[in-house]
């Protein structure tokens, strides 16, 4: 399903894997593996519009006029900490990508976010950026991360989350209307603890086994 700047990826393999991630009985080893697999499949879709140029390559039989990716390169930027779980899957598909990191967390009063770390590729202006987090919940961390990444000069940014909800999509659209959003599921919304419902609980804890 694709609406204005929001693509909900409905591939059966992706849907199946996200269902396994949702299961509270899925342990962190399996959750981590599933996260990497889902990130790979999502990256495949998010990279669909990478520009191509035609080249000639000599096969054992003849000269083939065939396509290779050209022009701008890719930067993958996970939001710490849960977004880290998506890096391996994405890098396995785009091995030449550079990887930046943005550390942002919600404040204890849940009223805002604090950014505590940022290290981005020096040539980010020349790259197509894919920002990734496991969940797009209130959108506070995603908006702040993209603010920072734009300040460093990036001008082509996509955002990828395994599960999103309407509140987060709205916040991202209002603050960064140029950013395309890719998710594997658009859930019902947030509960009073700001967890996505039904979601899969605390993404960082599920990946790293910290609870
Ligand atoms: N962050 C999480 O880890 N889980 C949610 O449901 C929402 C935000």
JSON list of C-alpha atoms and ligand atoms in Angstrom, two decimals:
[
{"chain": "A", "resi": 1, "resn": "UNK", "atom": "CA", "xyz": [0.00, 0.00, 0.00]},
{"chain": "A", "resi": 2, "resn": "UNK", "atom": "CA", "xyz": [1.41, 3.38, -0.90]},
{"chain": "A", "resi": 3, "resn": "UNK", "atom": "CA", "xyz": [-0.13, 6.71, 0.10]},
{"chain": "A", "resi": 4, "resn": "UNK", "atom": "CA", "xyz": [1.44, 10.12, -0.16]},
{"chain": "A", "resi": 5, "resn": "UNK", "atom": "CA", "xyz": [5.00, 9.62, 1.18]},
{"chain": "A", "resi": 6, "resn": "UNK", "atom": "CA", "xyz": [3.97, 6.52, 3.15]},
{"chain": "A", "resi": 7, "resn": "UNK", "atom": "CA", "xyz": [4.57, 3.02, 1.89]},
{"chain": "A", "resi": 8, "resn": "UNK", "atom": "CA", "xyz": [3.33, 0.08, 3.95]},
{"chain": "A", "resi": 9, "resn": "UNK", "atom": "CA", "xyz": [5.23, -2.89, 2.60]},
{"chain": "A", "resi": 10, "resn": "UNK", "atom": "CA", "xyz": [2.88, -5.80, 2.19]},
{"chain": "A", "resi": 11, "resn": "UNK", "atom": "CA", "xyz": [5.18, -8.53, 0.90]},
{"chain": "A", "resi": 12, "resn": "UNK", "atom": "CA", "xyz": [4.09, -11.87, 2.43]},
{"chain": "A", "resi": 13, "resn": "UNK", "atom": "CA", "xyz": [7.60, -12.73, 3.65]},
{"chain": "A", "resi": 14, "resn": "UNK", "atom": "CA", "xyz": [7.83, -9.42, 5.44]},
{"chain": "A", "resi": 15, "resn": "UNK", "atom": "CA", "xyz": [4.38, -9.77, 6.97]},
{"chain": "A", "resi": 16, "resn": "UNK", "atom": "CA", "xyz": [5.15, -13.29, 8.18]},
{"chain": "A", "resi": 17, "resn": "UNK", "atom": "CA", "xyz": [8.41, -12.24, 9.82]},
{"chain": "A", "resi": 18, "resn": "UNK", "atom": "CA", "xyz": [6.80, -9.23, 11.52]},
{"chain": "A", "resi": 19, "resn": "UNK", "atom": "CA", "xyz": [4.11, -11.53, 12.93]},
{"chain": "A", "resi": 20, "resn": "UNK", "atom": "CA", "xyz": [6.84, -13.70, 14.47]},
{"chain": "A", "resi": 21, "resn": "UNK", "atom": "CA", "xyz": [8.46, -10.56, 15.93]},
{"chain": "A", "resi": 22, "resn": "UNK", "atom": "CA", "xyz": [5.15, -9.55, 17.52]},
{"chain": "A", "resi": 23, "resn": "UNK", "atom": "CA", "xyz": [4.85, -12.84, 19.42]},
{"chain": "A", "resi": 24, "resn": "UNK", "atom": "CA", "xyz": [5.81, -12.23, 23.06]},
{"chain": "A", "resi": 25, "resn": "UNK", "atom": "CA", "xyz": [7.29, -15.75, 23.17]},
{"chain": "A", "resi": 26, "resn": "UNK", "atom": "CA", "xyz": [9.88, -14.93, 20.51]},
{"chain": "A", "resi": 27, "resn": "UNK", "atom": "CA", "xyz": [13.23, -14.66, 22.32]},
{"chain": "A", "resi": 28, "resn": "UNK", "atom": "CA", "xyz": [15.87, -12.03, 21.63]},
{"chain": "A", "resi": 29, "resn": "UNK", "atom": "CA", "xyz": [18.10, -14.27, 19.47]},
{"chain": "A", "resi": 30, "resn": "UNK", "atom": "CA", "xyz": [15.26, -14.97, 17.08]},
{"chain": "A", "resi": 31, "resn": "UNK", "atom": "CA", "xyz": [13.96, -11.39, 17.33]},
{"chain": "A", "resi": 32, "resn": "UNK", "atom": "CA", "xyz": [17.39, -10.07, 16.34]},
{"chain": "A", "resi": 33, "resn": "UNK", "atom": "CA", "xyz": [17.60, -12.42, 13.37]},
{"chain": "A", "resi": 34, "resn": "UNK", "atom": "CA", "xyz": [14.11, -11.50, 12.25]},
{"chain": "A", "resi": 35, "resn": "UNK", "atom": "CA", "xyz": [14.91, -7.78, 12.59]},
{"chain": "A", "resi": 36, "resn": "UNK", "atom": "CA", "xyz": [17.91, -8.20, 10.28]},
{"chain": "A", "resi": 37, "resn": "UNK", "atom": "CA", "xyz": [15.85, -10.15, 7.73]},
{"chain": "A", "resi": 38, "resn": "UNK", "atom": "CA", "xyz": [13.02, -7.61, 7.82]},
{"chain": "A", "resi": 39, "resn": "UNK", "atom": "CA", "xyz": [15.49, -4.73, 7.47]},
{"chain": "A", "resi": 40, "resn": "UNK", "atom": "CA", "xyz": [17.00, -6.40, 4.39]},
{"chain": "A", "resi": 41, "resn": "UNK", "atom": "CA", "xyz": [13.59, -6.77, 2.76]},
{"chain": "A", "resi": 42, "resn": "UNK", "atom": "CA", "xyz": [12.63, -3.19, 3.63]},
{"chain": "A", "resi": 43, "resn": "UNK", "atom": "CA", "xyz": [15.92, -1.82, 2.28]},
{"chain": "A", "resi": 44, "resn": "UNK", "atom": "CA", "xyz": [15.25, -3.63, -0.99]},
{"chain": "A", "resi": 45, "resn": "UNK", "atom": "CA", "xyz": [12.04, -1.62, -1.35]},
{"chain": "A", "resi": 46, "resn": "UNK", "atom": "CA", "xyz": [13.48, 1.68, -0.10]},
{"chain": "A", "resi": 47, "resn": "UNK", "atom": "CA", "xyz": [16.27, 1.38, -2.68]},
{"chain": "A", "resi": 48, "resn": "UNK", "atom": "CA", "xyz": [13.87, 0.82, -5.57]},
{"chain": "A", "resi": 49, "resn": "UNK", "atom": "CA", "xyz": [14.49, 4.26, -7.09]},
{"chain": "A", "resi": 50, "resn": "UNK", "atom": "CA", "xyz": [18.30, 4.25, -6.99]},
{"chain": "A", "resi": 51, "resn": "UNK", "atom": "CA", "xyz": [19.45, 5.63, -10.35]},
{"chain": "A", "resi": 52, "resn": "UNK", "atom": "CA", "xyz": [20.88, 3.29, -12.98]},
{"chain": "A", "resi": 53, "resn": "UNK", "atom": "CA", "xyz": [23.15, 3.79, -15.95]},
{"chain": "A", "resi": 54, "resn": "UNK", "atom": "CA", "xyz": [23.60, 1.50, -18.87]},
{"chain": "A", "resi": 55, "resn": "UNK", "atom": "CA", "xyz": [27.00, -0.13, -19.36]},
{"chain": "A", "resi": 56, "resn": "UNK", "atom": "CA", "xyz": [28.36, -2.73, -21.74]},
{"chain": "A", "resi": 57, "resn": "UNK", "atom": "CA", "xyz": [29.63, -5.92, -20.17]},
{"chain": "A", "resi": 58, "resn": "UNK", "atom": "CA", "xyz": [31.18, -8.81, -22.01]},
{"chain": "A", "resi": 59, "resn": "UNK", "atom": "CA", "xyz": [29.51, -12.08, -21.04]},
{"chain": "A", "resi": 60, "resn": "UNK", "atom": "CA", "xyz": [31.00, -15.41, -22.15]},
{"chain": "A", "resi": 61, "resn": "UNK", "atom": "CA", "xyz": [28.56, -15.22, -25.09]},
{"chain": "A", "resi": 62, "resn": "UNK", "atom": "CA", "xyz": [28.22, -11.60, -26.21]},
{"chain": "A", "resi": 63, "resn": "UNK", "atom": "CA", "xyz": [28.28, -7.93, -25.21]},
{"chain": "A", "resi": 64, "resn": "UNK", "atom": "CA", "xyz": [25.36, -7.17, -22.90]},
{"chain": "A", "resi": 65, "resn": "UNK", "atom": "CA", "xyz": [23.94, -3.69, -22.56]},
{"chain": "A", "resi": 66, "resn": "UNK", "atom": "CA", "xyz": [23.04, -3.84, -18.90]},
{"chain": "A", "resi": 67, "resn": "UNK", "atom": "CA", "xyz": [22.45, -1.59, -15.89]},
{"chain": "A", "resi": 68, "resn": "UNK", "atom": "CA", "xyz": [24.51, -0.71, -12.84]},
{"chain": "A", "resi": 69, "resn": "UNK", "atom": "CA", "xyz": [23.72, 1.66, -9.98]},
{"chain": "A", "resi": 70, "resn": "UNK", "atom": "CA", "xyz": [25.19, 5.08, -10.60]},
{"chain": "A", "resi": 71, "resn": "UNK", "atom": "CA", "xyz": [25.47, 8.53, -9.11]},
{"chain": "A", "resi": 72, "resn": "UNK", "atom": "CA", "xyz": [24.68, 9.17, -5.50]},
{"chain": "A", "resi": 73, "resn": "UNK", "atom": "CA", "xyz": [25.75, 6.72, -2.84]},
{"chain": "A", "resi": 74, "resn": "UNK", "atom": "CA", "xyz": [23.85, 5.60, 0.24]},
{"chain": "A", "resi": 75, "resn": "UNK", "atom": "CA", "xyz": [24.20, 6.37, 3.95]},
{"chain": "A", "resi": 76, "resn": "UNK", "atom": "CA", "xyz": [22.38, 4.23, 6.50]},
{"chain": "A", "resi": 77, "resn": "UNK", "atom": "CA", "xyz": [21.66, 5.94, 9.80]},
{"chain": "A", "resi": 78, "resn": "UNK", "atom": "CA", "xyz": [20.17, 3.92, 12.66]},
{"chain": "A", "resi": 79, "resn": "UNK", "atom": "CA", "xyz": [18.65, 5.76, 15.60]},
{"chain": "A", "resi": 80, "resn": "UNK", "atom": "CA", "xyz": [20.19, 4.28, 18.76]},
{"chain": "A", "resi": 81, "resn": "UNK", "atom": "CA", "xyz": [19.47, 1.97, 20.21]},
{"chain": "A", "resi": 82, "resn": "UNK", "atom": "CA", "xyz": [16.80, -0.16, 18.55]},
{"chain": "A", "resi": 83, "resn": "UNK", "atom": "CA", "xyz": [17.67, 1.01, 15.03]},
{"chain": "A", "resi": 84, "resn": "UNK", "atom": "CA", "xyz": [21.06, -0.71, 15.43]},
{"chain": "A", "resi": 85, "resn": "UNK", "atom": "CA", "xyz": [19.32, -4.04, 15.00]},
{"chain": "A", "resi": 86, "resn": "UNK", "atom": "CA", "xyz": [18.44, -3.10, 11.42]},
{"chain": "A", "resi": 87, "resn": "UNK", "atom": "CA", "xyz": [21.94, -2.19, 10.23]},
{"chain": "A", "resi": 88, "resn": "UNK", "atom": "CA", "xyz": [23.28, -5.67, 9.41]},
{"chain": "A", "resi": 89, "resn": "UNK", "atom": "CA", "xyz": [20.34, -6.55, 7.19]},
{"chain": "A", "resi": 90, "resn": "UNK", "atom": "CA", "xyz": [20.53, -3.26, 5.32]},
{"chain": "A", "resi": 91, "resn": "UNK", "atom": "CA", "xyz": [24.32, -3.40, 4.91]},
{"chain": "A", "resi": 92, "resn": "UNK", "atom": "CA", "xyz": [24.16, -6.94, 3.57]},
{"chain": "A", "resi": 93, "resn": "UNK", "atom": "CA", "xyz": [22.12, -5.54, 0.68]},
{"chain": "A", "resi": 94, "resn": "UNK", "atom": "CA", "xyz": [24.11, -2.31, 0.19]},
{"chain": "A", "resi": 95, "resn": "UNK", "atom": "CA", "xyz": [27.64, -3.22, 1.31]},
{"chain": "A", "resi": 96, "resn": "UNK", "atom": "CA", "xyz": [29.17, 0.04, 0.04]},
{"chain": "A", "resi": 97, "resn": "UNK", "atom": "CA", "xyz": [26.85, 2.15, 2.21]},
{"chain": "A", "resi": 98, "resn": "UNK", "atom": "CA", "xyz": [28.40, 4.26, 4.93]},
{"chain": "A", "resi": 99, "resn": "UNK", "atom": "CA", "xyz": [26.81, 3.99, 8.36]},
{"chain": "A", "resi": 100, "resn": "UNK", "atom": "CA", "xyz": [26.20, 6.97, 10.64]},
{"chain": "A", "resi": 101, "resn": "UNK", "atom": "CA", "xyz": [24.68, 6.89, 14.11]},
{"chain": "A", "resi": 102, "resn": "UNK", "atom": "CA", "xyz": [22.29, 9.21, 15.91]},
{"chain": "A", "resi": 103, "resn": "UNK", "atom": "CA", "xyz": [21.61, 8.70, 19.62]},
{"chain": "A", "resi": 104, "resn": "UNK", "atom": "CA", "xyz": [18.28, 10.10, 20.75]},
{"chain": "A", "resi": 105, "resn": "UNK", "atom": "CA", "xyz": [16.06, 9.05, 23.61]},
{"chain": "A", "resi": 106, "resn": "UNK", "atom": "CA", "xyz": [12.77, 10.13, 25.08]},
{"chain": "A", "resi": 107, "resn": "UNK", "atom": "CA", "xyz": [12.98, 12.20, 28.27]},
{"chain": "A", "resi": 108, "resn": "UNK", "atom": "CA", "xyz": [11.73, 10.54, 31.44]},
{"chain": "A", "resi": 109, "resn": "UNK", "atom": "CA", "xyz": [8.81, 13.02, 31.58]},
{"chain": "A", "resi": 110, "resn": "UNK", "atom": "CA", "xyz": [7.93, 11.85, 28.04]},
{"chain": "A", "resi": 111, "resn": "UNK", "atom": "CA", "xyz": [7.55, 15.48, 26.99]},
{"chain": "A", "resi": 112, "resn": "UNK", "atom": "CA", "xyz": [10.54, 15.72, 24.73]},
{"chain": "A", "resi": 113, "resn": "UNK", "atom": "CA", "xyz": [13.70, 14.01, 23.56]},
{"chain": "A", "resi": 114, "resn": "UNK", "atom": "CA", "xyz": [17.41, 14.32, 24.32]},
{"chain": "A", "resi": 115, "resn": "UNK", "atom": "CA", "xyz": [20.03, 13.80, 21.69]},
{"chain": "A", "resi": 116, "resn": "UNK", "atom": "CA", "xyz": [23.27, 12.44, 23.08]},
{"chain": "A", "resi": 117, "resn": "UNK", "atom": "CA", "xyz": [25.30, 11.23, 20.12]},
{"chain": "A", "resi": 118, "resn": "UNK", "atom": "CA", "xyz": [25.73, 11.98, 16.46]},
{"chain": "A", "resi": 119, "resn": "UNK", "atom": "CA", "xyz": [28.38, 10.74, 14.05]},
{"chain": "A", "resi": 120, "resn": "UNK", "atom": "CA", "xyz": [27.58, 11.01, 10.37]},
{"chain": "A", "resi": 121, "resn": "UNK", "atom": "CA", "xyz": [29.53, 10.30, 7.17]},
{"chain": "A", "resi": 122, "resn": "UNK", "atom": "CA", "xyz": [31.54, 13.44, 6.20]},
{"chain": "A", "resi": 123, "resn": "UNK", "atom": "CA", "xyz": [30.12, 13.39, 2.67]},
{"chain": "A", "resi": 124, "resn": "UNK", "atom": "CA", "xyz": [26.48, 13.03, 3.73]},
{"chain": "A", "resi": 125, "resn": "UNK", "atom": "CA", "xyz": [25.41, 15.84, 1.37]},
{"chain": "A", "resi": 126, "resn": "UNK", "atom": "CA", "xyz": [26.24, 13.59, -1.57]},
{"chain": "A", "resi": 127, "resn": "UNK", "atom": "CA", "xyz": [24.41, 10.55, -0.26]},
{"chain": "A", "resi": 128, "resn": "UNK", "atom": "CA", "xyz": [20.89, 9.19, -0.28]},
{"chain": "A", "resi": 129, "resn": "UNK", "atom": "CA", "xyz": [20.17, 8.73, 3.41]},
{"chain": "A", "resi": 130, "resn": "UNK", "atom": "CA", "xyz": [18.04, 5.98, 4.91]},
{"chain": "A", "resi": 131, "resn": "UNK", "atom": "CA", "xyz": [17.27, 6.67, 8.58]},
{"chain": "A", "resi": 132, "resn": "UNK", "atom": "CA", "xyz": [16.09, 3.58, 10.42]},
{"chain": "A", "resi": 133, "resn": "UNK", "atom": "CA", "xyz": [14.42, 2.78, 13.69]},
{"chain": "A", "resi": 134, "resn": "UNK", "atom": "CA", "xyz": [12.52, -0.29, 14.76]},
{"chain": "A", "resi": 135, "resn": "UNK", "atom": "CA", "xyz": [9.38, 1.71, 15.55]},
{"chain": "A", "resi": 136, "resn": "UNK", "atom": "CA", "xyz": [7.84, 5.02, 14.59]},
{"chain": "A", "resi": 137, "resn": "UNK", "atom": "CA", "xyz": [5.82, 5.76, 17.74]},
{"chain": "A", "resi": 138, "resn": "UNK", "atom": "CA", "xyz": [5.30, 9.42, 18.77]},
{"chain": "A", "resi": 139, "resn": "UNK", "atom": "CA", "xyz": [7.72, 10.45, 16.03]},
{"chain": "A", "resi": 140, "resn": "UNK", "atom": "CA", "xyz": [9.71, 12.61, 18.50]},
{"chain": "A", "resi": 141, "resn": "UNK", "atom": "CA", "xyz": [12.99, 10.72, 18.04]},
{"chain": "A", "resi": 142, "resn": "UNK", "atom": "CA", "xyz": [12.57, 10.41, 14.27]},
{"chain": "A", "resi": 143, "resn": "UNK", "atom": "CA", "xyz": [11.84, 14.13, 13.86]},
{"chain": "A", "resi": 144, "resn": "UNK", "atom": "CA", "xyz": [14.82, 15.12, 16.06]},
{"chain": "A", "resi": 145, "resn": "UNK", "atom": "CA", "xyz": [17.15, 12.70, 14.27]},
{"chain": "A", "resi": 146, "resn": "UNK", "atom": "CA", "xyz": [16.15, 14.03, 10.87]},
{"chain": "A", "resi": 147, "resn": "UNK", "atom": "CA", "xyz": [16.52, 17.64, 12.12]},
{"chain": "A", "resi": 148, "resn": "UNK", "atom": "CA", "xyz": [20.12, 16.82, 13.01]},
{"chain": "A", "resi": 149, "resn": "UNK", "atom": "CA", "xyz": [20.83, 14.95, 9.79]},
{"chain": "A", "resi": 150, "resn": "UNK", "atom": "CA", "xyz": [19.43, 17.81, 7.70]},
{"chain": "A", "resi": 151, "resn": "UNK", "atom": "CA", "xyz": [21.56, 20.32, 9.64]},
{"chain": "A", "resi": 152, "resn": "UNK", "atom": "CA", "xyz": [24.61, 18.35, 8.57]},
{"chain": "A", "resi": 153, "resn": "UNK", "atom": "CA", "xyz": [23.65, 18.99, 4.95]},
{"chain": "A", "resi": 154, "resn": "UNK", "atom": "CA", "xyz": [21.73, 15.89, 3.88]},
{"chain": "A", "resi": 155, "resn": "UNK", "atom": "CA", "xyz": [18.97, 16.64, 1.41]},
{"chain": "A", "resi": 156, "resn": "UNK", "atom": "CA", "xyz": [17.72, 13.23, 0.30]},
{"chain": "A", "resi": 157, "resn": "UNK", "atom": "CA", "xyz": [16.26, 11.32, 3.24]},
{"chain": "A", "resi": 158, "resn": "UNK", "atom": "CA", "xyz": [14.00, 8.30, 3.64]},
{"chain": "A", "resi": 159, "resn": "UNK", "atom": "CA", "xyz": [12.78, 6.90, 6.93]},
{"chain": "A", "resi": 160, "resn": "UNK", "atom": "CA", "xyz": [12.26, 3.20, 7.57]},
{"chain": "A", "resi": 161, "resn": "UNK", "atom": "CA", "xyz": [10.55, 1.59, 10.61]},
{"chain": "A", "resi": 162, "resn": "UNK", "atom": "CA", "xyz": [9.37, -1.99, 11.01]},
{"chain": "A", "resi": 163, "resn": "UNK", "atom": "CA", "xyz": [6.17, -0.84, 12.74]},
{"chain": "A", "resi": 164, "resn": "UNK", "atom": "CA", "xyz": [4.65, 2.64, 12.60]},
{"chain": "A", "resi": 165, "resn": "UNK", "atom": "CA", "xyz": [1.46, 4.17, 13.97]},
{"chain": "A", "resi": 166, "resn": "UNK", "atom": "CA", "xyz": [-0.65, 7.13, 12.80]},
{"chain": "A", "resi": 167, "resn": "UNK", "atom": "CA", "xyz": [0.68, 9.52, 15.48]},
{"chain": "A", "resi": 168, "resn": "UNK", "atom": "CA", "xyz": [4.27, 9.03, 14.36]},
{"chain": "A", "resi": 169, "resn": "UNK", "atom": "CA", "xyz": [3.43, 9.25, 10.68]},
{"chain": "A", "resi": 170, "resn": "UNK", "atom": "CA", "xyz": [1.58, 12.52, 11.32]},
{"chain": "A", "resi": 171, "resn": "UNK", "atom": "CA", "xyz": [4.49, 14.01, 13.30]},
{"chain": "A", "resi": 172, "resn": "UNK", "atom": "CA", "xyz": [6.99, 13.08, 10.61]},
{"chain": "A", "resi": 173, "resn": "UNK", "atom": "CA", "xyz": [4.78, 14.41, 7.83]},
{"chain": "A", "resi": 174, "resn": "UNK", "atom": "CA", "xyz": [4.22, 17.72, 9.65]},
{"chain": "A", "resi": 175, "resn": "UNK", "atom": "CA", "xyz": [7.89, 18.30, 10.42]},
{"chain": "A", "resi": 176, "resn": "UNK", "atom": "CA", "xyz": [9.58, 16.71, 7.43]},
{"chain": "A", "resi": 177, "resn": "UNK", "atom": "CA", "xyz": [7.07, 16.51, 4.58]},
{"chain": "A", "resi": 178, "resn": "UNK", "atom": "CA", "xyz": [9.85, 15.74, 2.10]},
{"chain": "A", "resi": 179, "resn": "UNK", "atom": "CA", "xyz": [10.80, 12.45, 3.82]},
{"chain": "A", "resi": 180, "resn": "UNK", "atom": "CA", "xyz": [9.34, 9.25, 2.43]},
{"chain": "A", "resi": 181, "resn": "UNK", "atom": "CA", "xyz": [8.30, 6.76, 5.10]},
{"chain": "A", "resi": 182, "resn": "UNK", "atom": "CA", "xyz": [8.55, 2.99, 4.68]},
{"chain": "A", "resi": 183, "resn": "UNK", "atom": "CA", "xyz": [7.07, 0.62, 7.24]},
{"chain": "A", "resi": 184, "resn": "UNK", "atom": "CA", "xyz": [6.11, -3.03, 7.46]},
{"chain": "A", "resi": 185, "resn": "UNK", "atom": "CA", "xyz": [2.91, -2.37, 9.40]},
{"chain": "A", "resi": 186, "resn": "UNK", "atom": "CA", "xyz": [0.79, 0.61, 10.36]},
{"chain": "A", "resi": 187, "resn": "UNK", "atom": "CA", "xyz": [-0.65, -0.26, 13.77]},
{"chain": "A", "resi": 188, "resn": "UNK", "atom": "CA", "xyz": [-3.64, 1.20, 15.63]},
{"chain": "A", "resi": 189, "resn": "UNK", "atom": "CA", "xyz": [-1.94, 3.87, 17.75]},
{"chain": "A", "resi": 190, "resn": "UNK", "atom": "CA", "xyz": [-0.23, 4.54, 21.07]},
{"chain": "A", "resi": 191, "resn": "UNK", "atom": "CA", "xyz": [-1.33, 3.53, 24.56]},
{"chain": "A", "resi": 192, "resn": "UNK", "atom": "CA", "xyz": [-0.94, 5.75, 27.65]},
{"chain": "A", "resi": 193, "resn": "UNK", "atom": "CA", "xyz": [2.66, 4.49, 28.10]},
{"chain": "A", "resi": 194, "resn": "UNK", "atom": "CA", "xyz": [3.40, 5.54, 24.52]},
{"chain": "A", "resi": 195, "resn": "UNK", "atom": "CA", "xyz": [3.82, 1.95, 23.32]},
{"chain": "A", "resi": 196, "resn": "UNK", "atom": "CA", "xyz": [2.50, 1.09, 19.89]},
{"chain": "A", "resi": 197, "resn": "UNK", "atom": "CA", "xyz": [-0.64, -1.10, 20.06]},
{"chain": "A", "resi": 198, "resn": "UNK", "atom": "CA", "xyz": [-0.47, -3.96, 19.27]},
{"chain": "A", "resi": 199, "resn": "UNK", "atom": "CA", "xyz": [3.21, -3.39, 18.32]},
{"chain": "A", "resi": 200, "resn": "UNK", "atom": "CA", "xyz": [5.81, -5.69, 19.78]},
{"chain": "A", "resi": 201, "resn": "UNK", "atom": "CA", "xyz": [6.68, -4.01, 23.07]},
{"chain": "A", "resi": 202, "resn": "UNK", "atom": "CA", "xyz": [10.00, -2.31, 23.75]},
{"chain": "A", "resi": 203, "resn": "UNK", "atom": "CA", "xyz": [12.04, -2.81, 20.60]},
{"chain": "A", "resi": 204, "resn": "UNK", "atom": "CA", "xyz": [15.43, -2.22, 22.26]},
{"chain": "A", "resi": 205, "resn": "UNK", "atom": "CA", "xyz": [14.67, -4.69, 25.04]},
{"chain": "A", "resi": 206, "resn": "UNK", "atom": "CA", "xyz": [13.42, -7.29, 22.58]},
{"chain": "A", "resi": 207, "resn": "UNK", "atom": "CA", "xyz": [16.55, -7.01, 20.41]},
{"chain": "A", "resi": 208, "resn": "UNK", "atom": "CA", "xyz": [19.14, -6.80, 23.14]},
{"chain": "A", "resi": 209, "resn": "UNK", "atom": "CA", "xyz": [17.42, -9.00, 25.76]},
{"chain": "A", "resi": 210, "resn": "UNK", "atom": "CA", "xyz": [17.59, -6.27, 28.41]},
{"chain": "A", "resi": 211, "resn": "UNK", "atom": "CA", "xyz": [14.29, -7.09, 30.07]},
{"chain": "B", "resi": 1, "resn": "LIG", "atom": "N1", "xyz": [9.38, 2.27, 21.35]},
{"chain": "B", "resi": 1, "resn": "LIG", "atom": "C1", "xyz": [9.34, 0.95, 21.55]},
{"chain": "B", "resi": 1, "resn": "LIG", "atom": "O1", "xyz": [10.35, 0.31, 21.74]},
{"chain": "B", "resi": 1, "resn": "LIG", "atom": "N2", "xyz": [8.13, 0.36, 21.52]},
{"chain": "B", "resi": 1, "resn": "LIG", "atom": "C2", "xyz": [7.00, 1.03, 21.28]},
{"chain": "B", "resi": 1, "resn": "LIG", "atom": "O2", "xyz": [5.93, 0.41, 21.24]},
{"chain": "B", "resi": 1, "resn": "LIG", "atom": "C3", "xyz": [7.08, 2.40, 21.07]},
{"chain": "B", "resi": 1, "resn": "LIG", "atom": "C4", "xyz": [8.29, 3.00, 21.11]}
]
